[in-house]
GROMACS .gro file of C-alpha atoms in nm:
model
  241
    1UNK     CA    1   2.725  -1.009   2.421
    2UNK     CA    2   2.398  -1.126   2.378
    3UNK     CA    3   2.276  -1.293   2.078
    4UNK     CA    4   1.982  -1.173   1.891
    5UNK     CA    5   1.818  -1.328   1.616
    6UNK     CA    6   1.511  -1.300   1.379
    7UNK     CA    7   1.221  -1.534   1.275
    8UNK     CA    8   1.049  -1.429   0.908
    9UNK     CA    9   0.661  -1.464   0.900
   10UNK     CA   10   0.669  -1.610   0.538
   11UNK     CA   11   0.388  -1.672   0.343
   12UNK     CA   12   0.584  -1.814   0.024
   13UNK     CA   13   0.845  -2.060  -0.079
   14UNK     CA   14   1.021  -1.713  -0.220
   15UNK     CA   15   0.999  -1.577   0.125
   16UNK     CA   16   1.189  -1.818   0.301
   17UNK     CA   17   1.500  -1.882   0.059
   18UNK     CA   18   1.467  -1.422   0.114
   19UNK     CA   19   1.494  -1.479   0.490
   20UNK     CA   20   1.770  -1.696   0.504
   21UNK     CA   21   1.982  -1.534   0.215
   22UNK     CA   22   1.927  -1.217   0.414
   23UNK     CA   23   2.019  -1.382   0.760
   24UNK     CA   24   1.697  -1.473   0.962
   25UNK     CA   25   1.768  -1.769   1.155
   26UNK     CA   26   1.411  -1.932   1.144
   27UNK     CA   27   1.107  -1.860   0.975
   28UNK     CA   28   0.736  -1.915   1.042
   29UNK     CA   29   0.565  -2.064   0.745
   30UNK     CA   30   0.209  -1.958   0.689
   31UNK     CA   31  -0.038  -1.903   0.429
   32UNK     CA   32  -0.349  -1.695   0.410
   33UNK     CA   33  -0.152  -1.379   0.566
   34UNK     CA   34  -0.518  -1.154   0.575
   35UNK     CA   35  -0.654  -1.328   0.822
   36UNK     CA   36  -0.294  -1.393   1.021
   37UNK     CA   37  -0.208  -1.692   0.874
   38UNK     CA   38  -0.279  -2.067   0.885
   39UNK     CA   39  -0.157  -2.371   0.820
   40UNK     CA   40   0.030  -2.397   0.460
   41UNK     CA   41  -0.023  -2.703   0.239
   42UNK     CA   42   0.212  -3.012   0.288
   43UNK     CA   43   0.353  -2.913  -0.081
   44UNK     CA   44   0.426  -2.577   0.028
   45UNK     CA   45   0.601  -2.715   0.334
   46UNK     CA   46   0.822  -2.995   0.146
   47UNK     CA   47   0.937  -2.742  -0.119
   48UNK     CA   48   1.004  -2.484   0.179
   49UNK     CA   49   1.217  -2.773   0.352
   50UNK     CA   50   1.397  -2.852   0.051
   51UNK     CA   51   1.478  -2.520  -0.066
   52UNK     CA   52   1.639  -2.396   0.319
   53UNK     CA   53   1.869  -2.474   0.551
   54UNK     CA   54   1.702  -2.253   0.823
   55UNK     CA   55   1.497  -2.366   1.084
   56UNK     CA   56   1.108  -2.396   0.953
   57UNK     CA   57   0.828  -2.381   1.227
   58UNK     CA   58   0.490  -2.383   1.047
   59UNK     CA   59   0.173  -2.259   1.184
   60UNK     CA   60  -0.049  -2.507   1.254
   61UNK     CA   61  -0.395  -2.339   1.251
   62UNK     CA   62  -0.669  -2.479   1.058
   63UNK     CA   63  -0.918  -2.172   1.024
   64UNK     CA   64  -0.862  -1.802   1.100
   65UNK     CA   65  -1.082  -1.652   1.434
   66UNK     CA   66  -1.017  -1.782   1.732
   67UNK     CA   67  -0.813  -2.087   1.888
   68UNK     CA   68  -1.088  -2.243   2.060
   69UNK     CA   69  -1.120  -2.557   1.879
   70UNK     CA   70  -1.315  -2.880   1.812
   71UNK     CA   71  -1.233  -3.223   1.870
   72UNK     CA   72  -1.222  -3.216   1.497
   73UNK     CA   73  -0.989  -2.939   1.409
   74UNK     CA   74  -0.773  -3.082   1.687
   75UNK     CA   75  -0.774  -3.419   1.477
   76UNK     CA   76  -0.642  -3.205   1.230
   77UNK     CA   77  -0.375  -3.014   1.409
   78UNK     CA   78  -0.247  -3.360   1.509
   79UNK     CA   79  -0.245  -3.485   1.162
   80UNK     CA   80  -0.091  -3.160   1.003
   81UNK     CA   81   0.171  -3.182   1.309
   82UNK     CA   82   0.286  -3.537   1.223
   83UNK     CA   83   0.343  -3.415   0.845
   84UNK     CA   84   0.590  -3.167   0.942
   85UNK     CA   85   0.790  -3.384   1.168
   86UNK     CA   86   0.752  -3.641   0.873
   87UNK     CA   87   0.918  -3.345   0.666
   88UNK     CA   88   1.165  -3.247   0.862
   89UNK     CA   89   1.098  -2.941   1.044
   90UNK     CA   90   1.240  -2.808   1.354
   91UNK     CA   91   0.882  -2.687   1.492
   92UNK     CA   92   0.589  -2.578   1.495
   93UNK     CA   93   0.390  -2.261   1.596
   94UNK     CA   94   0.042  -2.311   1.734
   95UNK     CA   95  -0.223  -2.195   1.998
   96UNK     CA   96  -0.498  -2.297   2.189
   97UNK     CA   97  -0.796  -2.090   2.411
   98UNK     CA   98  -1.091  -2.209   2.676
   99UNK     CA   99  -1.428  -2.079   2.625
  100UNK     CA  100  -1.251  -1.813   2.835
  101UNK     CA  101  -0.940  -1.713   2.623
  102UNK     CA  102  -0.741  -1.848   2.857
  103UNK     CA  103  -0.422  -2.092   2.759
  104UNK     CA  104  -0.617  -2.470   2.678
  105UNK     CA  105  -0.351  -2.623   2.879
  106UNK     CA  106  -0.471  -2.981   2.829
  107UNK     CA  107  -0.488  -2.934   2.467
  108UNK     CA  108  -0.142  -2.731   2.458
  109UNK     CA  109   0.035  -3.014   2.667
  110UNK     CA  110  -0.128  -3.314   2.432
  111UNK     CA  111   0.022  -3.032   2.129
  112UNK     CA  112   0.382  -3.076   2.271
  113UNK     CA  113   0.382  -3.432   2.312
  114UNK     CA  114   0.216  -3.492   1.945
  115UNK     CA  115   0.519  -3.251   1.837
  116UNK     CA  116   0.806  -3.423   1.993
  117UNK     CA  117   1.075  -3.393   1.958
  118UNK     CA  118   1.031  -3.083   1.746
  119UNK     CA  119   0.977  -2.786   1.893
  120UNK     CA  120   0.678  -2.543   1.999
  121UNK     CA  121   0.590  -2.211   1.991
  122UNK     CA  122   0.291  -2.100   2.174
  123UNK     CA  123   0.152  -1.839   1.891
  124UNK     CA  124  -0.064  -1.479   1.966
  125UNK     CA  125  -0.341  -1.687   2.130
  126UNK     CA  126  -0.142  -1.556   2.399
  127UNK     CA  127  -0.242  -1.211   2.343
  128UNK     CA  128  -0.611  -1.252   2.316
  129UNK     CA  129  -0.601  -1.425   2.677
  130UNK     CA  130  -0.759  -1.191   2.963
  131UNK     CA  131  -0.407  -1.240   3.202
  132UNK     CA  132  -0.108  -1.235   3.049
  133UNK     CA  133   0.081  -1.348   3.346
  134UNK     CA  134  -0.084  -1.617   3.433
  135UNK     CA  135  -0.100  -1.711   3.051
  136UNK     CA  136   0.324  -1.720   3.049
  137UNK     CA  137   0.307  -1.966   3.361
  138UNK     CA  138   0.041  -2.222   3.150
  139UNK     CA  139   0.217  -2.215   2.867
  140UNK     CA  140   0.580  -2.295   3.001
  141UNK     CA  141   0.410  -2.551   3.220
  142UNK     CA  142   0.305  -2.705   2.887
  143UNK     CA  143   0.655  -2.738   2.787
  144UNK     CA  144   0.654  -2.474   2.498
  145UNK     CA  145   0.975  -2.332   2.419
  146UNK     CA  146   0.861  -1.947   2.288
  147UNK     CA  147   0.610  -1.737   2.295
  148UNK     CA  148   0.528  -1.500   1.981
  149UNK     CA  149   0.361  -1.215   2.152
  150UNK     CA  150   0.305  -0.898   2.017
  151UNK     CA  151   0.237  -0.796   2.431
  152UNK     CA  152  -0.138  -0.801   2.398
  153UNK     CA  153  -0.167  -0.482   2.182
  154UNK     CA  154  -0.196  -0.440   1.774
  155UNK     CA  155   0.176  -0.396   1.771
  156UNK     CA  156   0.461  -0.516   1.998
  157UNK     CA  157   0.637  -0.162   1.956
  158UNK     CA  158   0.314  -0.007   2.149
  159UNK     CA  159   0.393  -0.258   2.413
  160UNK     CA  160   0.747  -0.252   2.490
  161UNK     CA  161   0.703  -0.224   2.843
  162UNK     CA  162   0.463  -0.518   2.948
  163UNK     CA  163   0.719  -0.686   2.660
  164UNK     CA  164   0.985  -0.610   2.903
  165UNK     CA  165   0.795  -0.713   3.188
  166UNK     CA  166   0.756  -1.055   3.041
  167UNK     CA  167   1.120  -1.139   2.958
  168UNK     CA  168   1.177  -1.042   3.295
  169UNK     CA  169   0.912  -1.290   3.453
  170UNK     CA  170   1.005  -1.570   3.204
  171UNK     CA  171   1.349  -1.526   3.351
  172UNK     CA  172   1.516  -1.765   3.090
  173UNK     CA  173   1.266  -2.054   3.128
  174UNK     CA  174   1.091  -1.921   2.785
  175UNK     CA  175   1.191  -1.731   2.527
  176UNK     CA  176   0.935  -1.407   2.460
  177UNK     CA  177   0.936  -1.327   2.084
  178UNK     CA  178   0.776  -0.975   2.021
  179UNK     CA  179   0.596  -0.988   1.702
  180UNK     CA  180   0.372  -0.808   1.456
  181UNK     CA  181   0.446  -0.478   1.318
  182UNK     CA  182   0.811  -0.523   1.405
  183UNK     CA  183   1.000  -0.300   1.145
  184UNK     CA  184   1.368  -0.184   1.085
  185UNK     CA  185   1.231   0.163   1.225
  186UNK     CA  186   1.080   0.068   1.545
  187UNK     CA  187   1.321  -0.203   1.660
  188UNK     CA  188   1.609  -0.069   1.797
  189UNK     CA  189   1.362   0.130   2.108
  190UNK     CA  190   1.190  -0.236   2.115
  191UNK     CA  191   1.500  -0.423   2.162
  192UNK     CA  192   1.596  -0.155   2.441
  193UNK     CA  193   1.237  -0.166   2.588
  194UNK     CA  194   1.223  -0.559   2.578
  195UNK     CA  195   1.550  -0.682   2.615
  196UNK     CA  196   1.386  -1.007   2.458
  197UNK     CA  197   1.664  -1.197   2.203
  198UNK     CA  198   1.424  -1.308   1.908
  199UNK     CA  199   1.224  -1.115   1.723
  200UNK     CA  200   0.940  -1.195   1.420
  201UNK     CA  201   0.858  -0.973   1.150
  202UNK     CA  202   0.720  -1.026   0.789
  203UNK     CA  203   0.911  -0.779   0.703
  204UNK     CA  204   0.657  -0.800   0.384
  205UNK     CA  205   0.588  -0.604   0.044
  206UNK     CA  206   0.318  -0.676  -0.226
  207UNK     CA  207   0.510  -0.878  -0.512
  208UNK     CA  208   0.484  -0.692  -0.866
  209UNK     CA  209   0.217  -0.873  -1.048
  210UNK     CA  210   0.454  -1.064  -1.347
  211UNK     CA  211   0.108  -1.078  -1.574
  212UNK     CA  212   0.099  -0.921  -1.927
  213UNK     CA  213  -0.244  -0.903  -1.939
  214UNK     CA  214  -0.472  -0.810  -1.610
  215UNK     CA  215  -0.831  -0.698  -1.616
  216UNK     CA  216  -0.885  -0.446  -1.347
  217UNK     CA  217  -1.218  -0.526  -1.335
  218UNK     CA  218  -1.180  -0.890  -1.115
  219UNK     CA  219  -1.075  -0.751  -0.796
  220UNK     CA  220  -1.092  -1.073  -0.619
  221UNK     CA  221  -0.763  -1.265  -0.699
  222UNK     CA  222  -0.567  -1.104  -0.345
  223UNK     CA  223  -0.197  -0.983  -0.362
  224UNK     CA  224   0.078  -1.192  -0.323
  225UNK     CA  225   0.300  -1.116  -0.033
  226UNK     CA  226   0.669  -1.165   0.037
  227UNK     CA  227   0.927  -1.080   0.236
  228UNK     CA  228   1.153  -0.741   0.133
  229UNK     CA  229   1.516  -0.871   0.162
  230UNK     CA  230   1.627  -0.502   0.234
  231UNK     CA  231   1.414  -0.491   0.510
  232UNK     CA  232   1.489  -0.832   0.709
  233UNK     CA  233   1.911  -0.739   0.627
  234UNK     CA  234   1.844  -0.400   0.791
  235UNK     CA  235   1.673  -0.567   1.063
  236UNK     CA  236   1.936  -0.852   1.090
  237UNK     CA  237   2.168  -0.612   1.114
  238UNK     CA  238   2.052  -0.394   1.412
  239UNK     CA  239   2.010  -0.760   1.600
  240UNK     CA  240   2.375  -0.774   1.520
  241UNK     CA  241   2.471  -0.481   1.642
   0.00000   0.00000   0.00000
């Protein structure tokens, strides 16, 4: 029987200790979750380390937009990427694009080596790139290990069937991880439409505000998300099945 597991987009401390009490086996650790997430802060990170046991790939992304980056923001990614191994994470999730949206495959092979030995996971710069196909061979020529796709639409349960076209070119030398909008209701026709073994999902809800005293007339303080453990156990579950 094949194993299936699921990674938890979490964008809180909260949301991870959720993920793995509800059984995800990994979570991706982001903040900013509007704008699809970038990198969290090296205190969120060391308190998300200390607080699981599950695997913790953050996303290192220093701005929102695109993934065609500076020499500077690559400085960055470098820095941030020696922090987590310094913390003790199992990977990282990152991207890179050309002028051209196409894979940076220079800048994703220096990625890997700066990582090593943790892992990589080649993010949804994938998705913006004008070739899919050609995009799986760059990035396991890299020497990534996964690719978090959501199969070049809004939602990897409208794409099921270039999802399953993927698994079947990666043919074990990657692992395709559909991702975004990935829900307890949708993922039993992806898993059959895929046949891909990991999955990601936020799985998220907007946390009850715990203040006794909000004015309704600042609008600008943002929700806090996190993950609903009913959700990622129903979704655990149907992996399991």
């Amino acid at each position: 029987m094949t194993k299936r597991i699921l990674e938890v987009c979490a964008f809180t401390v909260q949301s991870c200790i959720i993920a793995e009490r509800a059984g995800a086996m990994r979570v991706e650790l982001c903040d900013n979750p509007i704008e699809g997430g970038t990198t969290p802060s090296y205190g969120t990170i060391k308190q998300a380390r200390e607080s699981v046991n599950i695997d913790i790939y953050p996303i290192i992304r220093p701005r929102s937009g695109n993934y065609y980056y500076s020499d500077e923001e690559y400085a960055i990614i470098k820095k941030d990427i020696e922090l987590c191994r310094e913390l003790g994470c199992n990977g990282i999730s990152v991207g890179t694009q050309t002028i051209g949206a196409e894979i940076d495959t220079e800048w994703l092979k220096r990625i890997v080596e700066w990582a090593g030995p943790m892992g990589v996971t080649c993010n949804r710069a994938f998705d913006g790139s004008p070739d899919p196909f050609k995009a799986l061979e760059d990035i396991i020529a890299c020497g990534c290990e996964r690719v978090l796709t959501s199969g070049q639409a809004s939602a990897a349960p409208d794409a099921g069937a270039l999802l399953g076209k993927l698994v079947e070119q990666a043919a074990g030398r990657i692992i395709i991880m559909p991702g975004a909008g990935v829900k307890s209701t949708n993922l039993q026709r992806l898993i059959e439409q895929s046949n891909a073994t990991e999955y990601h999902s936020s799985a998220r809800i907007i946390a009850k505000n715990p203040l006794t005293y909000i004015n309704t007339q600042v609008s600008d303080y943002g929700n806090v998300y996190i993950a609903s453990e009913t959700e990622v156990a129903r979704m655990v579950a149907i992996l399991n099945n």
